[in-house]
Amino acid sequence: MADDKKLTTRAADFSAWYNEVVLRAELADYSPVRGSMVIRPNGYGIWERMQRTLDDMFKETGHQNAYFPLLIPESFLQKEKEHVEGFSHEFAVVTHGGGKKLDEPLIIRPTSETIIYHMFAKWVQSYRDLPILMNQWANVVRWEMRTRLFLRTLEFLWQEGHTAHATHDEAEEEARKMLGVYRDFMEGWMAMPVVTGQKTNSERFAGALRTYTCEAMMQDNKALQAGTSHNLGQNFSKVFDLKFQTESGGEDYAWNTSWGVSTRLIGGLVMTHGDDSGLRTPPLLAPIEIVIVPIYRSDEERATVLEAADKIISDLREWERRGPGALRIHIDRRDGMKPGAKYYEWEMRGIPLRMEIGPRDLQNNQCVLVRRDTREKLTVSLDSVAEEAAEILQRIQDDMVEVARDRRENNSKRGKISYDDFKALMDGPGGFVYAGFCGSDECEAQIKEETKATIRCLPDEEFQSAEAPTKCLKCGKPSQSEAVWAKAY
Ligand SMILES: [Zn+2]
């Protein structure tokens, strides 16, 4: 693809637009193995910032990191019936090692509940050993048939939190707490607002008692399941014999939770914020927040402008902002390339703020700042550039989440809706529909069959409508709870 070719627009073909942005912003590339991908430095830089932030949040809530092996004995995965049914069609199996057939095949982890709870069982004797609050950063493999860069790949990077508790209520509190951590991260750092709630039985994690989810709306009005947190009950502890002596001297099985987010979040970031010129990155996650593009005609001007730019950089770096660490700045020193071509490239890569500086600006002791999100141009004095740039970055961060929230609410439908109107909506523009739900698996399955939409969640109280529908969207029986319907990735 020629680099000067215009991006496909979102309106023309959202899916093609997405792939082009991921490739041309150099976030990722296709690998020689079908369905797996290479994460390039621009994409990995975003992931590293996500990872660092989340890791701090996990530790602040009392969790420690550990690492468990990639290979899991097949018999482990067979133990929990629902779990194996949920994952077995996606297994990658190792049958040979060192040139010999193995006695027992090994599964490349699709998720690590089985091996982790096997180990917990070894480490837990009494209630004093609880709770265990652990997290691991790892790669997992799920043999998906239809793959998309970042959204669904054979191998992906993620974190999986795993905990063990003495009571159901403690496990429940933990599962809810980590859902809250995810939500804070998605809204505060990714500028991606989410609706939180509980999954129905059919969408629940294989082997869980209850699954909670963060659902974000992408710009094509489809939902992205961005992170989930599960109360696993005692399902795994019973099959892995994860028992403990209770305070009163009896014996009980531990209560587990697990929770995870993955590199899928990068796909969510692209589809939440990208525009027809490429990526827009929220400043808090941008590996580069400010790019300086020097403007000059002669060698002499070049020397003067670059010297001034270096001075600005050292001012910016010294600027102690209240936020996280020093400003991340890059100066584009490439010679023989027109400023316009540089702008185009940095816009594609989604750098939040561009600084243009030329000889005339220097004479006036000023520079021009251009916001990537709104394209607004601001002329700023060089005496206060650091302070102003830091403030503008904060404003960009705040505005991006507001824009995304407004878009979501404008494409959410609440209140009464007939099933015919619902079908037409899902056939057309899509969006989130808050509808009445009788709670029956049949209604849910029928609607899914007829419209391809699924229940994203039974929303938490703060997302529920002031006047929720009283009847089921499908059968008209009394509604048990409101349900958020959407087509999803
Ligand atoms: Zn119904």
Coordinates of C-alpha atoms and ligand atoms in Angstrom, one line a residue:
M1 CA 0.0 0.0 0.0
A2 CA 1.5 3.3 -1.1
D3 CA 1.9 5.6 1.9
D4 CA 0.4 8.6 0.3
K5 CA -2.8 6.8 -0.6
K6 CA -5.7 8.1 1.5
L7 CA -7.1 6.0 4.2
T8 CA -10.4 4.3 3.5
T9 CA -13.0 6.4 5.5
R10 CA -14.8 5.0 8.5
A11 CA -18.1 5.7 6.8
A12 CA -17.1 3.8 3.6
D13 CA -15.9 0.6 5.3
F14 CA -15.2 0.6 9.0
S15 CA -13.5 -2.7 9.0
A16 CA -11.1 -1.9 6.2
W17 CA -10.4 1.5 7.9
Y18 CA -9.5 -0.3 11.1
N19 CA -7.0 -2.7 9.4
E20 CA -5.4 0.2 7.5
V21 CA -4.9 2.3 10.6
V22 CA -3.4 -0.6 12.5
L23 CA -0.9 -1.3 9.7
R24 CA -0.1 2.2 8.6
A25 CA 0.3 3.6 12.2
E26 CA 2.7 0.6 12.5
L27 CA 0.9 -0.8 15.5
A28 CA 1.1 -4.4 14.3
D29 CA 1.7 -6.5 11.2
Y30 CA 0.6 -9.9 10.0
S31 CA 3.0 -12.7 10.8
P32 CA 3.9 -15.8 8.7
V33 CA 1.6 -17.9 10.9
R34 CA -2.0 -17.4 10.0
G35 CA -3.9 -15.6 12.7
S36 CA -1.0 -14.5 14.8
M37 CA 0.5 -11.0 14.7
V38 CA 3.6 -9.1 15.3
I39 CA 3.2 -6.1 17.6
R40 CA 5.4 -3.3 16.4
P41 CA 7.1 -0.7 18.6
N42 CA 4.3 1.9 18.2
G43 CA 1.8 -0.7 19.3
Y44 CA 4.0 -2.2 22.0
G45 CA 4.7 1.3 23.4
I46 CA 1.0 1.7 24.0
W47 CA 0.8 -1.8 25.6
E48 CA 3.8 -1.0 27.8
R49 CA 2.0 2.0 29.2
M50 CA -1.2 0.1 29.7
Q51 CA 0.7 -2.6 31.4
R52 CA 2.6 -0.3 33.7
T53 CA -0.5 1.5 34.8
L54 CA -2.6 -1.6 35.4
D55 CA 0.3 -3.2 37.2
D56 CA 0.4 -0.3 39.6
M57 CA -3.3 -0.5 40.1
F58 CA -3.2 -4.2 40.9
K59 CA -0.4 -3.7 43.4
E60 CA -2.3 -0.9 45.1
T61 CA -5.2 -3.3 45.6
G62 CA -2.9 -5.8 47.2
H63 CA -2.0 -8.2 44.4
Q64 CA 1.4 -9.7 43.6
N65 CA 2.8 -11.0 40.3
A66 CA 3.8 -14.6 39.7
Y67 CA 4.5 -16.7 36.7
F68 CA 3.0 -20.1 35.8
P69 CA 4.1 -22.4 32.9
L70 CA 3.0 -22.1 29.3
L71 CA 2.3 -25.9 29.1
I72 CA -0.6 -27.5 31.0
P73 CA -1.2 -31.3 31.2
E74 CA -4.3 -32.2 29.2
S75 CA -5.8 -34.0 32.1
F76 CA -5.9 -30.7 34.1
L77 CA -8.1 -29.1 31.5
Q78 CA -10.4 -32.1 31.4
K79 CA -11.2 -31.8 35.1
E80 CA -13.7 -29.0 35.1
K81 CA -16.5 -30.0 32.7
E82 CA -17.8 -26.6 31.6
H83 CA -14.4 -25.2 31.3
V84 CA -13.2 -27.9 28.9
E85 CA -16.3 -27.6 26.8
G86 CA -15.8 -23.8 26.6
F87 CA -12.2 -24.0 25.4
S88 CA -11.4 -27.5 23.9
H89 CA -12.2 -26.4 20.3
E90 CA -9.5 -23.7 20.7
F91 CA -6.7 -25.9 22.1
A92 CA -3.2 -26.0 20.6
V93 CA -1.8 -29.3 21.7
V94 CA 1.8 -30.4 22.0
T95 CA 2.2 -34.1 21.3
H96 CA 5.9 -34.4 20.8
G97 CA 8.9 -33.2 22.7
G98 CA 12.6 -33.9 22.0
G99 CA 11.6 -36.0 19.0
K100 CA 9.5 -38.4 21.1
K101 CA 5.8 -38.8 21.5
L102 CA 4.7 -37.6 24.9
D103 CA 2.8 -39.9 27.3
E104 CA 0.3 -37.2 28.0
P105 CA -0.3 -34.4 25.6
L106 CA 0.3 -30.8 26.8
I107 CA -2.0 -27.9 26.1
I108 CA -0.6 -24.5 25.4
R109 CA -2.5 -22.4 28.0
P110 CA -5.7 -20.8 26.7
T111 CA -6.1 -19.4 30.3
S112 CA -4.5 -20.7 33.5
E113 CA -7.2 -21.4 36.0
T114 CA -6.4 -25.1 36.1
I115 CA -2.7 -25.0 36.7
I116 CA -2.9 -22.1 39.1
Y117 CA -5.6 -23.7 41.3
H118 CA -3.6 -26.9 41.3
M119 CA -0.7 -25.0 42.7
F120 CA -2.9 -23.0 45.2
A121 CA -4.1 -26.4 46.5
K122 CA -0.5 -27.3 47.3
W123 CA 0.1 -24.0 49.1
V124 CA -3.1 -23.5 51.1
Q125 CA -3.7 -25.5 54.4
S126 CA -5.6 -23.2 56.7
Y127 CA -7.7 -20.0 56.6
R128 CA -4.6 -18.2 57.6
D129 CA -3.1 -18.9 54.1
L130 CA -6.0 -16.9 52.6
P131 CA -6.7 -14.8 50.7
I132 CA -4.2 -15.4 47.9
L133 CA -4.2 -12.4 45.5
M134 CA -2.1 -13.1 42.4
N135 CA -1.6 -11.8 38.9
Q136 CA 0.4 -13.0 36.0
W137 CA 1.4 -11.2 32.8
A138 CA 1.6 -13.8 30.0
N139 CA 0.8 -14.9 26.5
V140 CA -2.0 -17.3 25.8
V141 CA -3.1 -19.3 22.7
R142 CA -6.6 -19.9 21.5
W143 CA -6.9 -21.5 18.1
E144 CA -9.5 -19.0 16.6
M145 CA -10.7 -19.6 13.1
R146 CA -11.6 -16.0 12.2
T147 CA -8.9 -13.5 13.3
R148 CA -8.5 -9.7 13.3
L149 CA -5.4 -7.8 14.3
F150 CA -5.5 -7.1 18.1
L151 CA -9.2 -8.1 18.4
R152 CA -8.9 -11.8 17.9
T153 CA -5.6 -13.5 17.3
L154 CA -4.3 -17.0 17.9
E155 CA -1.8 -15.8 20.5
F156 CA -2.3 -12.7 22.5
L157 CA -0.8 -10.9 25.5
W158 CA -2.8 -10.4 28.7
Q159 CA -2.9 -10.4 32.4
E160 CA -4.9 -12.9 34.4
G161 CA -5.6 -12.3 38.0
H162 CA -6.3 -15.3 40.2
T163 CA -7.4 -15.2 43.8
A164 CA -8.6 -17.6 46.5
H165 CA -10.8 -16.6 49.5
A166 CA -12.3 -18.1 52.5
T167 CA -15.9 -17.0 51.8
H168 CA -18.2 -16.4 48.9
D169 CA -18.7 -12.8 49.9
E170 CA -15.0 -12.0 49.9
A171 CA -14.7 -13.5 46.4
E172 CA -17.7 -11.6 45.2
E173 CA -16.2 -8.4 46.6
E174 CA -12.9 -9.1 44.9
A175 CA -14.6 -9.8 41.5
R176 CA -16.5 -6.5 41.7
K177 CA -13.5 -4.6 42.9
M178 CA -11.4 -5.6 40.0
L179 CA -14.2 -4.8 37.6
G180 CA -14.0 -1.3 39.1
V181 CA -10.2 -1.2 38.6
Y182 CA -10.7 -2.0 34.9
R183 CA -13.4 0.6 34.5
D184 CA -11.2 3.3 36.1
F185 CA -8.4 2.4 33.8
M186 CA -10.5 2.3 30.7
E187 CA -12.2 5.7 31.4
G188 CA -9.3 7.5 33.1
W189 CA -6.4 6.3 30.9
M190 CA -7.9 5.0 27.6
A191 CA -10.6 7.7 27.6
M192 CA -12.9 4.8 26.7
P193 CA -16.1 4.9 28.7
V194 CA -17.7 1.5 29.5
V195 CA -21.0 0.1 30.7
T196 CA -20.5 -2.4 33.4
G197 CA -22.8 -5.3 34.4
Q198 CA -23.3 -9.0 34.7
K199 CA -23.2 -11.5 31.8
T200 CA -26.2 -13.8 31.3
N201 CA -25.7 -17.6 31.6
S202 CA -25.0 -18.1 27.9
E203 CA -22.3 -15.4 27.9
R204 CA -20.7 -16.4 31.2
F205 CA -17.1 -17.6 31.4
A206 CA -16.8 -21.4 31.1
G207 CA -16.7 -22.6 34.7
A208 CA -17.7 -19.4 36.5
L209 CA -20.5 -18.7 38.9
R210 CA -20.9 -15.1 37.7
T211 CA -19.1 -13.0 35.1
Y212 CA -18.9 -9.3 35.2
T213 CA -17.9 -7.2 32.1
C214 CA -16.9 -3.8 30.8
E215 CA -18.6 -3.1 27.5
A216 CA -17.4 -0.2 25.3
M217 CA -19.1 1.1 22.2
M218 CA -16.9 1.4 19.1
Q219 CA -17.5 4.0 16.4
D220 CA -19.4 1.5 14.2
N221 CA -21.8 1.2 17.1
K222 CA -20.8 -2.4 17.9
A223 CA -19.8 -3.4 21.4
L224 CA -16.4 -4.5 22.4
Q225 CA -16.1 -6.7 25.5
A226 CA -13.0 -4.9 27.0
G227 CA -12.4 -6.8 30.2
T228 CA -14.1 -9.4 32.4
S229 CA -14.0 -10.4 36.0
H230 CA -15.3 -13.8 37.3
N231 CA -16.6 -15.1 40.6
L232 CA -15.6 -18.7 40.0
G233 CA -17.4 -19.9 43.2
Q234 CA -16.0 -23.3 44.4
N235 CA -16.1 -25.0 40.9
F236 CA -12.4 -25.1 40.4
S237 CA -11.4 -25.6 44.1
K238 CA -13.6 -28.7 44.2
V239 CA -12.0 -30.4 41.2
F240 CA -8.5 -29.3 42.2
D241 CA -9.0 -30.1 45.9
L242 CA -8.2 -26.6 47.0
K243 CA -9.4 -27.1 50.6
F244 CA -8.6 -25.2 53.8
Q245 CA -9.1 -25.6 57.5
T246 CA -11.7 -23.0 58.6
E247 CA -11.3 -20.8 61.7
S248 CA -13.8 -23.0 63.6
G249 CA -11.8 -26.2 62.8
G250 CA -13.9 -27.5 59.9
E251 CA -12.9 -27.9 56.3
D252 CA -14.1 -26.0 53.3
Y253 CA -13.3 -25.4 49.7
A254 CA -11.8 -22.0 48.8
W255 CA -13.7 -19.4 46.6
N256 CA -11.9 -18.2 43.5
T257 CA -12.0 -15.3 41.2
S258 CA -10.2 -14.6 37.9
W259 CA -10.1 -11.4 35.8
G260 CA -8.3 -10.4 32.7
V261 CA -7.7 -7.8 30.0
S262 CA -5.5 -8.2 26.9
T263 CA -3.9 -6.6 23.9
R264 CA -7.5 -6.4 22.6
L265 CA -7.6 -3.1 24.4
I266 CA -5.4 -1.6 21.7
G267 CA -8.0 -2.5 19.1
G268 CA -10.6 -0.9 21.4
L269 CA -8.5 2.3 21.6
V270 CA -8.2 2.5 17.8
M271 CA -11.9 1.9 17.2
T272 CA -12.9 4.4 20.0
H273 CA -10.7 7.3 19.0
G274 CA -9.3 6.9 15.4
D275 CA -10.5 9.2 12.6
D276 CA -10.1 9.4 8.9
S277 CA -6.6 10.6 9.2
G278 CA -5.4 7.7 11.4
L279 CA -5.0 7.1 15.1
R280 CA -5.7 9.4 18.0
T281 CA -4.0 8.3 21.2
P282 CA -5.1 9.6 24.6
P283 CA -2.0 11.4 26.0
L284 CA -1.7 9.3 29.1
L285 CA -1.1 6.2 26.9
A286 CA 0.9 7.8 24.1
P287 CA 4.5 6.7 23.9
I288 CA 5.2 10.2 22.4
E289 CA 2.9 13.0 23.6
I290 CA 4.5 15.9 21.7
V291 CA 6.2 15.9 18.4
I292 CA 8.3 18.9 17.4
V293 CA 8.4 19.6 13.7
P294 CA 11.1 22.2 12.8
I295 CA 10.4 24.4 9.8
Y296 CA 13.2 25.9 7.8
R297 CA 14.4 26.7 4.2
S298 CA 18.2 27.1 4.4
D299 CA 20.9 25.3 6.4
E300 CA 21.4 28.4 8.5
E301 CA 17.7 28.5 9.4
R302 CA 17.8 24.8 10.1
A303 CA 20.7 25.2 12.6
T304 CA 18.9 28.1 14.4
V305 CA 15.5 26.4 14.6
L306 CA 17.0 23.1 15.8
E307 CA 19.0 24.8 18.5
A308 CA 15.8 26.6 19.7
A309 CA 14.0 23.3 19.6
D310 CA 16.6 21.6 21.8
K311 CA 16.2 24.4 24.3
I312 CA 12.4 24.0 24.3
I313 CA 12.8 20.2 24.9
S314 CA 15.0 20.7 27.9
D315 CA 12.4 23.3 29.3
L316 CA 9.6 20.8 28.6
R317 CA 11.5 17.9 30.3
E318 CA 12.2 20.0 33.3
W319 CA 8.6 21.0 33.7
E320 CA 7.3 19.1 36.7
R321 CA 3.7 18.4 35.9
R322 CA 1.3 17.1 38.5
G323 CA 0.6 14.1 36.3
P324 CA 2.7 11.0 35.6
G325 CA 6.4 11.7 35.0
A326 CA 8.1 14.0 32.5
L327 CA 6.5 14.9 29.2
R328 CA 7.4 12.5 26.4
I329 CA 8.7 14.5 23.5
H330 CA 10.2 13.7 20.1
I331 CA 11.8 16.0 17.7
D332 CA 11.6 15.1 14.0
R333 CA 15.0 16.0 12.7
R334 CA 14.7 14.2 9.4
D335 CA 16.1 16.3 6.6
G336 CA 14.8 16.4 3.0
M337 CA 11.2 15.8 4.0
K338 CA 8.6 18.5 3.8
P339 CA 6.9 19.6 7.0
G340 CA 3.5 18.6 5.5
A341 CA 4.6 15.1 4.9
K342 CA 5.8 14.9 8.5
Y343 CA 2.5 16.2 9.8
Y344 CA 0.7 13.6 7.8
E345 CA 2.8 10.8 9.3
W346 CA 2.5 11.9 12.9
E347 CA -1.2 12.4 12.5
M348 CA -1.5 8.8 11.2
R349 CA 0.4 7.6 14.3
G350 CA -1.9 9.6 16.6
I351 CA 0.6 11.8 18.5
P352 CA -1.7 14.0 20.6
L353 CA 0.1 17.3 20.2
R354 CA 2.3 18.7 17.4
M355 CA 4.6 21.7 17.9
E356 CA 5.5 23.7 14.8
I357 CA 8.4 26.1 15.0
G358 CA 10.1 28.2 12.3
P359 CA 12.3 31.3 12.0
R360 CA 9.4 33.7 12.2
D361 CA 8.0 32.0 15.3
L362 CA 11.4 32.4 16.9
Q363 CA 11.5 36.1 16.1
N364 CA 8.2 36.4 17.9
N365 CA 9.3 34.2 20.8
Q366 CA 6.4 31.8 20.1
C367 CA 5.5 28.4 18.6
V368 CA 2.3 26.8 17.2
L369 CA 0.7 23.9 19.0
V370 CA -1.8 21.7 17.0
R371 CA -4.1 19.3 18.8
R372 CA -4.5 15.9 17.1
D373 CA -8.0 15.4 18.4
T374 CA -9.6 18.6 17.3
R375 CA -6.9 20.0 14.9
E376 CA -7.2 23.3 16.9
K377 CA -4.1 25.5 16.4
L378 CA -2.8 27.5 19.4
T379 CA 0.0 30.1 19.3
V380 CA 1.9 29.9 22.5
S381 CA 4.7 32.0 24.0
L382 CA 8.0 30.2 24.4
D383 CA 8.2 31.5 28.0
S384 CA 5.3 29.4 29.1
V385 CA 5.2 26.6 26.5
A386 CA 5.9 23.8 29.0
E387 CA 3.1 24.7 31.3
E388 CA 0.7 25.3 28.5
A389 CA 1.5 22.1 26.6
A390 CA 1.0 20.1 29.8
E391 CA -2.4 21.8 30.3
I392 CA -3.5 21.2 26.7
L393 CA -2.5 17.5 27.0
Q394 CA -4.7 17.2 30.1
R395 CA -7.5 18.9 28.3
I396 CA -7.2 16.5 25.3
Q397 CA -7.4 13.6 27.7
D398 CA -10.5 15.0 29.3
D399 CA -12.2 15.9 26.0
M400 CA -11.5 12.6 24.4
V401 CA -13.5 10.7 27.1
E402 CA -16.3 13.2 26.9
V403 CA -16.6 12.9 23.1
A404 CA -16.6 9.1 23.4
R405 CA -19.3 9.2 26.1
D406 CA -21.5 11.6 24.2
R407 CA -21.2 9.4 21.1
R408 CA -22.1 6.3 23.1
E409 CA -25.2 8.0 24.7
N410 CA -26.3 9.4 21.3
N411 CA -26.3 5.8 20.0
S412 CA -28.0 4.2 22.9
K413 CA -31.7 3.6 22.9
R414 CA -33.7 3.5 26.1
G415 CA -37.3 3.0 26.9
K416 CA -40.1 1.3 24.9
I417 CA -39.1 -0.4 21.6
S418 CA -41.1 -2.9 19.6
Y419 CA -39.3 -6.0 18.4
D420 CA -39.7 -4.9 14.8
D421 CA -38.1 -1.6 15.5
F422 CA -35.3 -3.4 17.4
K423 CA -34.6 -5.7 14.4
A424 CA -34.6 -2.7 12.0
L425 CA -32.1 -0.9 14.3
M426 CA -29.8 -3.9 14.5
D427 CA -30.0 -4.3 10.8
G428 CA -29.2 -0.6 10.3
P429 CA -27.1 1.7 12.5
G430 CA -26.9 -0.6 15.5
G431 CA -26.0 0.8 18.9
F432 CA -26.8 -0.2 22.5
V433 CA -30.5 -1.0 23.2
Y434 CA -31.6 -1.1 26.8
A435 CA -34.6 -3.5 26.7
G436 CA -36.7 -5.5 29.0
F437 CA -35.7 -9.1 29.5
C438 CA -37.7 -12.0 31.0
G439 CA -34.6 -13.9 31.9
S440 CA -35.3 -16.9 29.7
D441 CA -32.5 -18.6 27.7
E442 CA -35.0 -19.2 24.9
C443 CA -35.8 -15.5 24.3
E444 CA -32.1 -14.6 24.4
A445 CA -31.2 -17.4 21.9
Q446 CA -34.0 -16.5 19.6
I447 CA -33.2 -12.8 19.4
K448 CA -29.5 -13.7 18.8
E449 CA -30.5 -16.0 16.1
E450 CA -32.8 -13.5 14.4
T451 CA -30.7 -10.3 14.8
K452 CA -27.1 -11.4 15.5
A453 CA -27.3 -9.1 18.5
T454 CA -26.4 -10.4 22.0
I455 CA -27.0 -9.3 25.5
R456 CA -23.8 -7.5 26.4
C457 CA -24.7 -7.3 30.1
L458 CA -27.4 -6.8 32.6
P459 CA -26.3 -3.3 33.5
D460 CA -25.2 -2.3 37.0
E461 CA -27.5 0.1 38.8
E462 CA -25.9 3.3 37.7
F463 CA -26.4 2.4 34.0
Q464 CA -30.0 1.3 34.4
S465 CA -32.7 3.5 32.9
A466 CA -34.8 5.7 35.1
E467 CA -37.9 4.1 33.5
A468 CA -36.8 0.7 32.5
P469 CA -39.2 -1.3 30.2
T470 CA -41.5 -3.6 32.2
K471 CA -42.0 -6.2 29.5
C472 CA -39.6 -8.6 27.7
L473 CA -38.6 -7.4 24.3
K474 CA -39.3 -10.8 22.8
C475 CA -42.1 -12.6 24.6
G476 CA -43.8 -9.7 26.4
K477 CA -43.8 -11.4 29.8
P478 CA -42.8 -9.3 32.8
S479 CA -39.2 -8.1 32.6
Q480 CA -36.8 -9.5 35.3
S481 CA -34.0 -7.0 34.5
E482 CA -33.0 -4.5 31.9
A483 CA -30.5 -6.0 29.3
V484 CA -28.1 -4.1 27.0
W485 CA -28.3 -5.5 23.5
A486 CA -25.8 -4.9 20.8
K487 CA -23.9 -6.5 18.0
A488 CA -20.4 -7.2 19.2
Y489 CA -16.8 -8.0 18.2
Ligands
ZN1 ZN -38.8 -13.2 27.1

